[in-house]
Amino acid sequence: MLPSATGVLVLLGSFLIATSRGNLSHDRSQPTTQDETVVAGNKVILRCQVEDHEESSLQWSNPAQQTLYFGEKRALRDNRIQLEKSTPYELTISIDNVSLADEGEYTCSIFTMPVRTAKAIVTVLGIPRKPLISGYKEPLKDGQTVRLTCVSSGSKPAAQLRWHKGGKPLAGKDPEVAEDSNGKTFTVTSHVEFVVTKEDNGVDVSCTVHHASLPNMATSTTLKIEVFYVPIASIEPVPAYPREGDNLKLLCEGQGNPVPQEFMWRKEGIDTPLIESQDNILNFPYLNKSDSGTYICSATNIMGTSEAKYNLAVNDASPVAHSSSKYHAIIGGVVAVIVFLLLILLIVLGHYLIRHKGTYLTHEAKGSDDAPDADTAIINAEGGQTGSDDKKEYFI
C-alpha cells in the first residue's frame, strides 16, 4: 500500500529537521582563531575558541605539526611557550621571545567526529639593523660631487631608507633589495649624490630606516661633512669712526675653511705690499691726511685667496667718510636751534619797535593843533613858534 501524501510530507519534514540540527551542531563545534603579527623578540598570543566542545579537548600544534598543548597538558618542552587559559570552550597559549623561525601556520584542532581544525598564520617582522653610511672621505672641496651609500640588513619585509641633509629631505636613487642568506630577511641599499658648497660645511647628513617593526621610532646614522672653501675677506676699522690723530687699526677677517694663515696688506696705487705675514692687523699709530686712500687686504688658505677693500679719508680732525652722515646730522641740529632762536629774537624786537613808534608819533605834532593856518602849524611843529611871553611889544 502506497503511503499517503500526508505521510510523505511528515517523513520529509523529519529529515530536514535532522539535517538542520546536524549542520547547526557542526557550526557550533567549529573552532575559531585569528592571524597574528609580531615583532621579532616580542610575545605573541594564540587564542582558539569553540561554542560546543562535544566533550572533547582543544589542541594547538606548530607549523611542524608538533603538538604544543592538548588541553592544559604541555606536549612540547619549550619554556617560551606558556599556557594562558584552558577551558572546555577555549585554549589560549603564548610564545615569548619570538624569532623568525617561529613564523608559519599554527593549527587548533578539536577531536570530534569528524576532527575539526582552524588555522592561525603568525607573521614575524624582522627588525632592520642600524644603517651604515659609506663613501665619505673628508674633507670635501667646494663644488665637489659626493656619492654616499647607506645599507641596512635584517629587515622583514624590506625596510625603507630615507636621506636628509641639514634636516631637509634629500632625494636618493631607487633602493636595491637583496635577500639575506637566511632566506627570510632582506638587505636594502640606497645611494645619494649631490654637489657640496661652502654652506654645507658642518652640516649633518643622515640615513634613516623606516619599518613596520619600528612604529614609534626610527633608527638612523648621521655624519657631519666638512667642506674646504676659499676664505671670505672683510675689513673692520677700530675705532669704527676714526679722526685725524687717532690710533687706527684695520682688522682683516678671513672666514674660510681651513682658517686663512696668510694675510697681505697693500695700498691702491702702490705696488709694494705694506705687510705680508700672518698678521692680519694694519696699524696707524697717528692718523693724518697722508694716510688717506684705499687699502686692500688679501686672505689666503690652501683653497685660494680673496680680497677686501677699505676707503680711508682723513680731513682735518673731522670724521672720515664712514662717519660723515652722523656728524652732518649733529651740525643740522645745531643750525636748526640757531635759526629758531633768531626767529624768537626777531619777533620780540618787532613787538618792541611797534610799541615805541606809537609814542613818537604822538609827541612830534604837539603845538600844531592851535595854529590858525597850515603855515603856522608847520612852523609850530618844527619848533619855530615863540611864546607871547618871550617877545612882547609895548606902544606909548
Short mmCIF file of C-alpha atoms in Angstrom, two decimals:
data_model
loop_
_atom_site.label_atom_id
_atom_site.label_comp_id
_atom_site.label_asym_id
_atom_site.label_seq_id
_atom_site.Cartn_x
_atom_site.Cartn_y
_atom_site.Cartn_z
CA MET A 1 0.00 0.00 0.00
CA LEU A 2 1.46 3.33 -1.01
CA PRO A 3 1.91 5.93 1.73
CA SER A 4 -0.47 8.81 1.68
CA ALA A 5 0.61 12.31 0.73
CA THR A 6 0.42 13.36 4.37
CA GLY A 7 2.79 10.63 5.44
CA VAL A 8 5.34 11.64 2.78
CA LEU A 9 5.30 15.22 3.98
CA VAL A 10 5.83 14.13 7.58
CA LEU A 11 8.82 11.98 6.66
CA LEU A 12 10.36 14.77 4.56
CA GLY A 13 9.94 17.28 7.39
CA SER A 14 11.62 14.98 9.87
CA PHE A 15 14.57 14.55 7.53
CA LEU A 16 15.04 18.32 7.07
CA ILE A 17 14.91 18.92 10.81
CA ALA A 18 17.53 16.26 11.47
CA THR A 19 19.78 17.70 8.75
CA SER A 20 19.42 21.24 10.12
CA ARG A 21 20.31 20.08 13.61
CA GLY A 22 23.37 18.34 12.26
CA ASN A 23 24.57 21.44 10.42
CA LEU A 24 23.95 23.65 13.47
CA SER A 25 25.87 21.25 15.66
CA HIS A 26 28.67 21.24 13.09
CA ASP A 27 28.90 25.07 13.11
CA ARG A 28 28.94 25.29 16.90
CA SER A 29 31.74 22.71 17.10
CA GLN A 30 33.99 24.53 14.60
CA PRO A 31 36.95 26.20 16.42
CA THR A 32 37.86 29.81 15.54
CA THR A 33 41.26 31.57 15.55
CA GLN A 34 42.83 34.74 14.13
CA ASP A 35 46.10 35.60 12.41
CA GLU A 36 48.79 37.43 14.39
CA THR A 37 51.71 39.74 13.50
CA VAL A 38 54.55 40.11 15.98
CA VAL A 39 57.92 41.84 16.03
CA ALA A 40 60.88 39.52 16.50
CA GLY A 41 61.79 39.33 20.19
CA ASN A 42 58.28 40.14 21.38
CA LYS A 43 55.43 37.94 22.65
CA VAL A 44 52.56 36.52 20.60
CA ILE A 45 49.28 35.13 21.98
CA LEU A 46 47.30 32.42 20.13
CA ARG A 47 43.63 32.04 21.11
CA CYS A 48 41.30 29.20 19.99
CA GLN A 49 37.58 29.14 20.92
CA VAL A 50 34.62 26.83 20.29
CA GLU A 51 30.93 27.05 21.22
CA ASP A 52 30.19 23.31 21.50
CA HIS A 53 33.15 21.16 22.53
CA GLU A 54 31.14 17.90 22.32
CA GLU A 55 33.00 16.55 25.32
CA SER A 56 36.34 16.87 23.51
CA SER A 57 39.50 18.89 24.21
CA LEU A 58 41.20 21.60 22.11
CA GLN A 59 44.76 21.25 20.87
CA TRP A 60 47.41 23.68 19.49
CA SER A 61 50.20 22.48 17.12
CA ASN A 62 53.05 24.39 15.43
CA PRO A 63 53.91 24.68 11.70
CA ALA A 64 55.91 21.44 12.01
CA GLN A 65 52.71 19.74 13.26
CA GLN A 66 54.21 19.24 16.71
CA THR A 67 51.64 19.39 19.49
CA LEU A 68 52.21 22.31 21.80
CA TYR A 69 49.30 21.93 24.22
CA PHE A 70 46.45 19.37 24.45
CA GLY A 71 44.01 20.97 26.79
CA GLU A 72 46.01 22.05 29.79
CA LYS A 73 48.74 19.49 29.20
CA ARG A 74 52.10 20.67 27.80
CA ALA A 75 53.31 18.48 24.96
CA LEU A 76 56.49 20.29 23.77
CA ARG A 77 59.34 21.17 26.09
CA ASP A 78 59.87 24.80 25.17
CA ASN A 79 59.84 27.21 28.08
CA ARG A 80 58.98 30.09 25.77
CA ILE A 81 55.54 28.52 25.21
CA GLN A 82 53.15 29.01 28.12
CA LEU A 83 49.51 28.20 28.85
CA GLU A 84 47.43 31.34 29.26
CA LYS A 85 43.91 29.84 29.56
CA SER A 86 42.35 26.36 29.27
CA THR A 87 38.61 25.64 29.48
CA PRO A 88 36.32 23.26 27.55
CA TYR A 89 35.49 26.25 25.30
CA GLU A 90 38.89 27.97 24.94
CA LEU A 91 42.58 27.17 24.71
CA THR A 92 44.96 30.16 24.73
CA ILE A 93 48.76 29.91 24.68
CA SER A 94 51.64 32.39 24.33
CA ILE A 95 55.07 32.26 22.73
CA ASP A 96 57.65 34.60 24.24
CA ASN A 97 60.79 35.99 22.57
CA VAL A 98 59.50 35.13 19.10
CA SER A 99 62.10 34.53 16.39
CA LEU A 100 61.84 34.33 12.62
CA ALA A 101 61.87 30.53 12.92
CA ASP A 102 58.53 30.70 14.77
CA GLU A 103 56.78 32.16 11.75
CA GLY A 104 54.24 29.97 9.98
CA GLU A 105 50.80 28.37 10.16
CA TYR A 106 49.60 27.18 13.58
CA THR A 107 46.64 24.76 13.91
CA CYS A 108 43.92 24.49 16.53
CA SER A 109 42.09 21.13 16.49
CA ILE A 110 39.08 19.59 18.27
CA PHE A 111 38.74 15.81 18.09
CA THR A 112 35.08 15.41 17.31
CA MET A 113 33.64 13.15 14.63
CA PRO A 114 34.98 14.28 12.25
CA VAL A 115 38.03 16.22 13.55
CA ARG A 116 37.64 19.95 13.03
CA THR A 117 40.56 22.43 12.67
CA ALA A 118 41.25 26.18 12.38
CA LYS A 119 44.42 27.88 11.13
CA ALA A 120 46.26 30.93 12.52
CA ILE A 121 49.12 32.43 10.50
CA VAL A 122 51.85 34.03 12.59
CA THR A 123 53.89 36.70 10.76
CA VAL A 124 57.18 37.72 12.37
CA LEU A 125 58.64 41.14 11.50
CA GLY A 126 62.43 41.26 11.23
CA ILE A 127 63.90 44.39 12.85
CA PRO A 128 66.31 46.22 10.50
CA ARG A 129 69.83 46.80 11.73
CA LYS A 130 71.30 50.27 12.23
CA PRO A 131 72.21 51.68 8.79
CA LEU A 132 75.81 52.16 7.73
CA ILE A 133 76.97 55.09 5.55
CA SER A 134 79.99 54.76 3.28
CA GLY A 135 81.64 56.82 0.53
CA TYR A 136 82.55 59.89 2.60
CA LYS A 137 86.22 60.87 2.52
CA GLU A 138 86.96 64.06 4.36
CA PRO A 139 87.47 66.78 3.62
CA LEU A 140 85.36 67.71 0.62
CA LYS A 141 86.01 70.74 -1.57
CA ASP A 142 83.58 73.49 -2.52
CA GLY A 143 81.85 72.41 -5.76
CA GLN A 144 82.81 68.75 -5.41
CA THR A 145 80.27 65.97 -6.10
CA VAL A 146 79.90 63.48 -3.24
CA ARG A 147 78.40 59.97 -3.56
CA LEU A 148 77.18 58.25 -0.40
CA THR A 149 75.81 54.74 0.19
CA CYS A 150 73.52 53.59 3.01
CA VAL A 151 73.00 49.88 3.85
CA SER A 152 70.64 48.20 6.34
CA SER A 153 70.12 44.43 6.68
CA GLY A 154 67.88 42.09 8.68
CA SER A 155 64.52 43.67 7.84
CA LYS A 156 61.38 41.68 7.06
CA PRO A 157 59.68 42.83 4.98
CA ALA A 158 62.27 45.03 3.26
CA ALA A 159 62.77 48.38 5.01
CA GLN A 160 62.70 51.88 3.51
CA LEU A 161 65.76 54.17 3.62
CA ARG A 162 65.46 57.96 3.58
CA TRP A 163 68.18 60.64 3.32
CA HIS A 164 68.30 64.06 4.97
CA LYS A 165 70.80 66.92 4.69
CA GLY A 166 70.65 69.73 7.21
CA GLY A 167 67.28 68.43 8.40
CA LYS A 168 65.75 68.61 4.90
CA PRO A 169 64.85 65.60 2.71
CA LEU A 170 67.49 64.60 0.19
CA ALA A 171 66.35 62.62 -2.86
CA GLY A 172 68.19 59.34 -3.31
CA LYS A 173 68.26 56.82 -6.13
CA ASP A 174 65.95 53.78 -6.27
CA PRO A 175 66.89 51.34 -3.49
CA GLU A 176 68.40 47.92 -4.09
CA VAL A 177 66.83 44.98 -2.20
CA ALA A 178 68.59 41.63 -1.73
CA GLU A 179 67.53 38.53 0.22
CA ASP A 180 69.75 37.60 3.16
CA SER A 181 71.39 34.21 3.48
CA ASN A 182 68.72 33.00 5.95
CA GLY A 183 66.10 33.28 3.21
CA LYS A 184 63.78 35.30 5.43
CA THR A 185 65.16 38.82 5.85
CA PHE A 186 66.41 41.45 3.38
CA THR A 187 69.27 43.89 2.92
CA VAL A 188 68.37 47.30 1.49
CA THR A 189 70.92 49.62 -0.16
CA SER A 190 70.37 53.28 -1.08
CA HIS A 191 72.64 55.73 -2.94
CA VAL A 192 72.60 59.53 -2.94
CA GLU A 193 74.64 62.06 -4.92
CA PHE A 194 74.90 65.86 -4.54
CA VAL A 195 77.27 68.80 -5.03
CA VAL A 196 78.61 70.42 -1.87
CA THR A 197 79.07 74.16 -1.32
CA LYS A 198 80.66 76.20 1.46
CA GLU A 199 77.21 76.42 3.10
CA ASP A 200 77.36 72.63 3.62
CA ASN A 201 80.38 72.87 5.89
CA GLY A 202 79.44 71.38 9.27
CA VAL A 203 76.03 70.16 8.01
CA ASP A 204 74.67 66.77 9.12
CA VAL A 205 73.79 64.13 6.51
CA SER A 206 71.68 61.25 7.84
CA CYS A 207 70.25 57.95 6.59
CA THR A 208 67.12 56.76 8.42
CA VAL A 209 65.43 53.33 8.38
CA HIS A 210 61.62 53.20 8.39
CA HIS A 211 59.92 49.87 9.08
CA ALA A 212 56.70 48.39 10.47
CA SER A 213 58.67 46.91 13.37
CA LEU A 214 59.58 50.47 14.42
CA PRO A 215 56.17 52.21 14.52
CA ASN A 216 57.04 54.91 17.04
CA MET A 217 60.73 55.34 16.35
CA ALA A 218 63.32 55.14 13.63
CA THR A 219 66.96 54.20 13.64
CA SER A 220 69.43 56.36 11.76
CA THR A 221 73.09 57.10 11.21
CA THR A 222 74.41 60.66 10.92
CA LEU A 223 77.70 62.08 9.70
CA LYS A 224 78.92 65.68 9.73
CA ILE A 225 80.54 66.74 6.48
CA GLU A 226 83.46 69.14 6.23
CA VAL A 227 83.90 71.37 3.18
CA PHE A 228 87.05 73.33 2.30
CA TYR A 229 86.40 76.67 0.61
CA VAL A 230 88.15 79.92 -0.31
CA PRO A 231 88.12 82.46 2.57
CA ILE A 232 85.79 85.45 2.53
CA ALA A 233 87.81 88.55 3.49
CA SER A 234 86.41 91.61 5.29
CA ILE A 235 87.97 94.70 6.96
CA GLU A 236 86.86 96.19 10.26
CA PRO A 237 88.24 99.58 11.48
CA VAL A 238 88.95 100.17 15.18
CA PRO A 239 87.66 102.68 16.13
CA ALA A 240 84.73 102.49 13.76
CA TYR A 241 84.79 106.28 13.08
CA PRO A 242 88.42 107.38 13.18
CA ARG A 243 89.55 111.04 13.24
CA GLU A 244 92.82 112.70 12.40
CA GLY A 245 95.32 111.97 15.17
CA ASP A 246 93.63 108.71 16.24
CA ASN A 247 95.40 105.37 16.60
CA LEU A 248 93.61 103.41 13.85
CA LYS A 249 93.74 99.65 13.43
CA LEU A 250 92.36 97.85 10.39
CA LEU A 251 91.48 94.23 11.19
CA CYS A 252 91.32 91.80 8.26
CA GLU A 253 88.95 88.91 8.96
CA GLY A 254 89.04 85.81 6.77
CA GLN A 255 86.15 83.35 7.13
CA GLY A 256 87.23 80.18 5.40
CA ASN A 257 87.96 76.50 5.85
CA PRO A 258 90.70 75.95 6.69
CA VAL A 259 91.21 79.25 8.50
CA PRO A 260 93.50 81.52 6.41
CA GLN A 261 97.06 81.65 7.69
CA GLU A 262 98.47 84.27 5.31
CA PHE A 263 97.44 87.92 5.05
CA MET A 264 98.82 90.70 2.84
CA TRP A 265 98.13 94.45 3.02
CA ARG A 266 98.67 96.92 0.21
CA LYS A 267 97.57 100.43 -0.71
CA GLU A 268 95.89 101.07 -4.02
CA GLY A 269 98.33 102.74 -6.40
CA ILE A 270 101.39 101.33 -4.62
CA ASP A 271 102.89 98.09 -5.92
CA THR A 272 104.93 97.21 -2.84
CA PRO A 273 102.96 95.32 -0.15
CA LEU A 274 102.66 97.07 3.19
CA ILE A 275 102.57 93.85 5.26
CA GLU A 276 102.98 90.24 4.17
CA SER A 277 102.85 87.88 7.12
CA GLN A 278 100.45 86.03 9.39
CA ASP A 279 99.50 89.34 10.99
CA ASN A 280 96.03 90.45 9.89
CA ILE A 281 96.26 93.93 11.51
CA LEU A 282 97.31 97.14 9.76
CA ASN A 283 98.17 99.78 12.38
CA PHE A 284 98.20 103.60 12.06
CA PRO A 285 99.72 104.97 15.33
CA TYR A 286 98.83 108.57 14.46
CA LEU A 287 96.32 109.09 11.67
CA ASN A 288 96.97 112.00 9.29
CA LYS A 289 95.95 113.19 5.82
CA SER A 290 98.73 111.34 4.07
CA ASP A 291 97.15 108.06 5.20
CA SER A 292 94.07 108.68 3.07
CA GLY A 293 93.46 106.14 0.32
CA THR A 294 92.08 102.68 -0.47
CA TYR A 295 93.60 99.78 1.45
CA ILE A 296 93.37 96.17 0.25
CA CYS A 297 93.70 93.03 2.40
CA SER A 298 94.30 89.58 0.86
CA ALA A 299 93.45 86.45 2.90
CA THR A 300 94.86 83.11 1.68
CA ASN A 301 94.36 79.44 2.56
CA ILE A 302 95.02 76.21 0.66
CA MET A 303 91.86 76.75 -1.41
CA GLY A 304 92.74 80.21 -2.70
CA THR A 305 92.77 83.96 -1.99
CA SER A 306 90.12 86.62 -1.57
CA GLU A 307 90.39 90.41 -1.16
CA ALA A 308 88.58 93.17 0.74
CA LYS A 309 88.87 96.97 0.31
CA TYR A 310 88.54 99.85 2.78
CA ASN A 311 88.35 103.55 1.79
CA LEU A 312 90.06 105.83 4.32
CA ALA A 313 89.58 109.62 4.14
CA VAL A 314 91.29 111.89 6.68
CA ASN A 315 90.14 115.56 6.74
CA ASP A 316 91.49 117.99 9.38
CA ALA A 317 90.47 116.18 12.52
CA SER A 318 86.99 115.62 11.10
CA PRO A 319 85.33 112.27 10.80
CA VAL A 320 86.25 110.04 7.88
CA ALA A 321 83.74 109.37 5.17
CA HIS A 322 82.20 106.48 7.01
CA SER A 323 81.00 108.76 9.85
CA SER A 324 80.06 111.87 7.81
CA SER A 325 76.36 111.18 7.95
CA LYS A 326 76.42 111.11 11.76
CA TYR A 327 78.16 114.48 12.06
CA HIS A 328 76.01 116.01 9.33
CA ALA A 329 73.02 115.21 11.47
CA ILE A 330 74.64 116.88 14.51
CA ILE A 331 75.51 120.04 12.51
CA GLY A 332 72.00 120.18 11.09
CA GLY A 333 70.54 120.03 14.58
CA VAL A 334 72.75 122.92 15.79
CA VAL A 335 71.79 125.08 12.77
CA ALA A 336 68.10 124.41 13.41
CA VAL A 337 68.42 125.56 17.02
CA ILE A 338 70.22 128.77 15.96
CA VAL A 339 67.54 129.60 13.35
CA PHE A 340 64.83 129.00 15.95
CA LEU A 341 66.49 131.40 18.42
CA LEU A 342 66.89 134.09 15.71
CA LEU A 343 63.20 133.87 14.85
CA ILE A 344 62.26 134.36 18.51
CA LEU A 345 64.62 137.37 18.73
CA LEU A 346 63.10 138.98 15.62
CA ILE A 347 59.58 138.56 16.97
CA VAL A 348 60.48 140.20 20.31
CA LEU A 349 62.33 143.09 18.60
CA GLY A 350 59.45 143.78 16.22
CA HIS A 351 56.97 143.87 19.05
CA TYR A 352 59.16 146.38 20.93
CA LEU A 353 59.55 148.72 17.89
CA ILE A 354 55.83 148.78 17.20
CA ARG A 355 55.03 149.93 20.74
CA HIS A 356 57.61 152.81 20.81
CA LYS A 357 56.76 154.08 17.31
CA GLY A 358 53.24 154.99 18.53
CA THR A 359 54.63 157.14 21.37
CA TYR A 360 56.91 159.15 18.99
CA LEU A 361 54.11 159.97 16.59
CA THR A 362 52.06 161.38 19.49
CA HIS A 363 54.73 163.99 20.52
CA GLU A 364 56.04 165.15 17.11
CA ALA A 365 52.86 167.09 16.23
CA LYS A 366 52.49 168.84 19.57
CA GLY A 367 51.69 172.56 19.20
CA SER A 368 50.20 172.37 15.73
CA ASP A 369 46.65 171.80 16.86
CA ASP A 370 46.02 175.50 17.83
CA ALA A 371 47.64 177.06 14.67
CA PRO A 372 45.33 179.42 12.66
CA ASP A 373 46.64 178.18 9.30
CA ALA A 374 48.81 175.43 7.73
CA ASP A 375 52.00 177.53 7.57
CA THR A 376 51.79 178.38 11.20
CA ALA A 377 51.10 174.71 12.09
CA ILE A 378 54.26 173.63 10.27
CA ILE A 379 56.33 176.30 11.99
CA ASN A 380 54.92 175.31 15.35
CA ALA A 381 55.58 171.63 14.67
CA GLU A 382 59.20 172.39 13.84
CA GLY A 383 59.66 174.36 17.00
CA GLY A 384 59.58 177.77 15.22
CA GLN A 385 56.71 179.14 17.38
CA THR A 386 57.75 181.72 20.04
CA GLY A 387 55.65 182.21 23.05
CA SER A 388 53.94 185.53 23.70
CA ASP A 389 55.79 185.74 26.89
CA ASP A 390 59.18 185.65 25.08
CA LYS A 391 58.64 188.67 22.89
CA LYS A 392 56.25 191.47 23.72
CA GLU A 393 55.95 194.96 22.09
CA TYR A 394 54.69 197.98 24.02
CA PHE A 395 53.23 201.17 22.37
CA ILE A 396 53.12 204.61 24.06
#
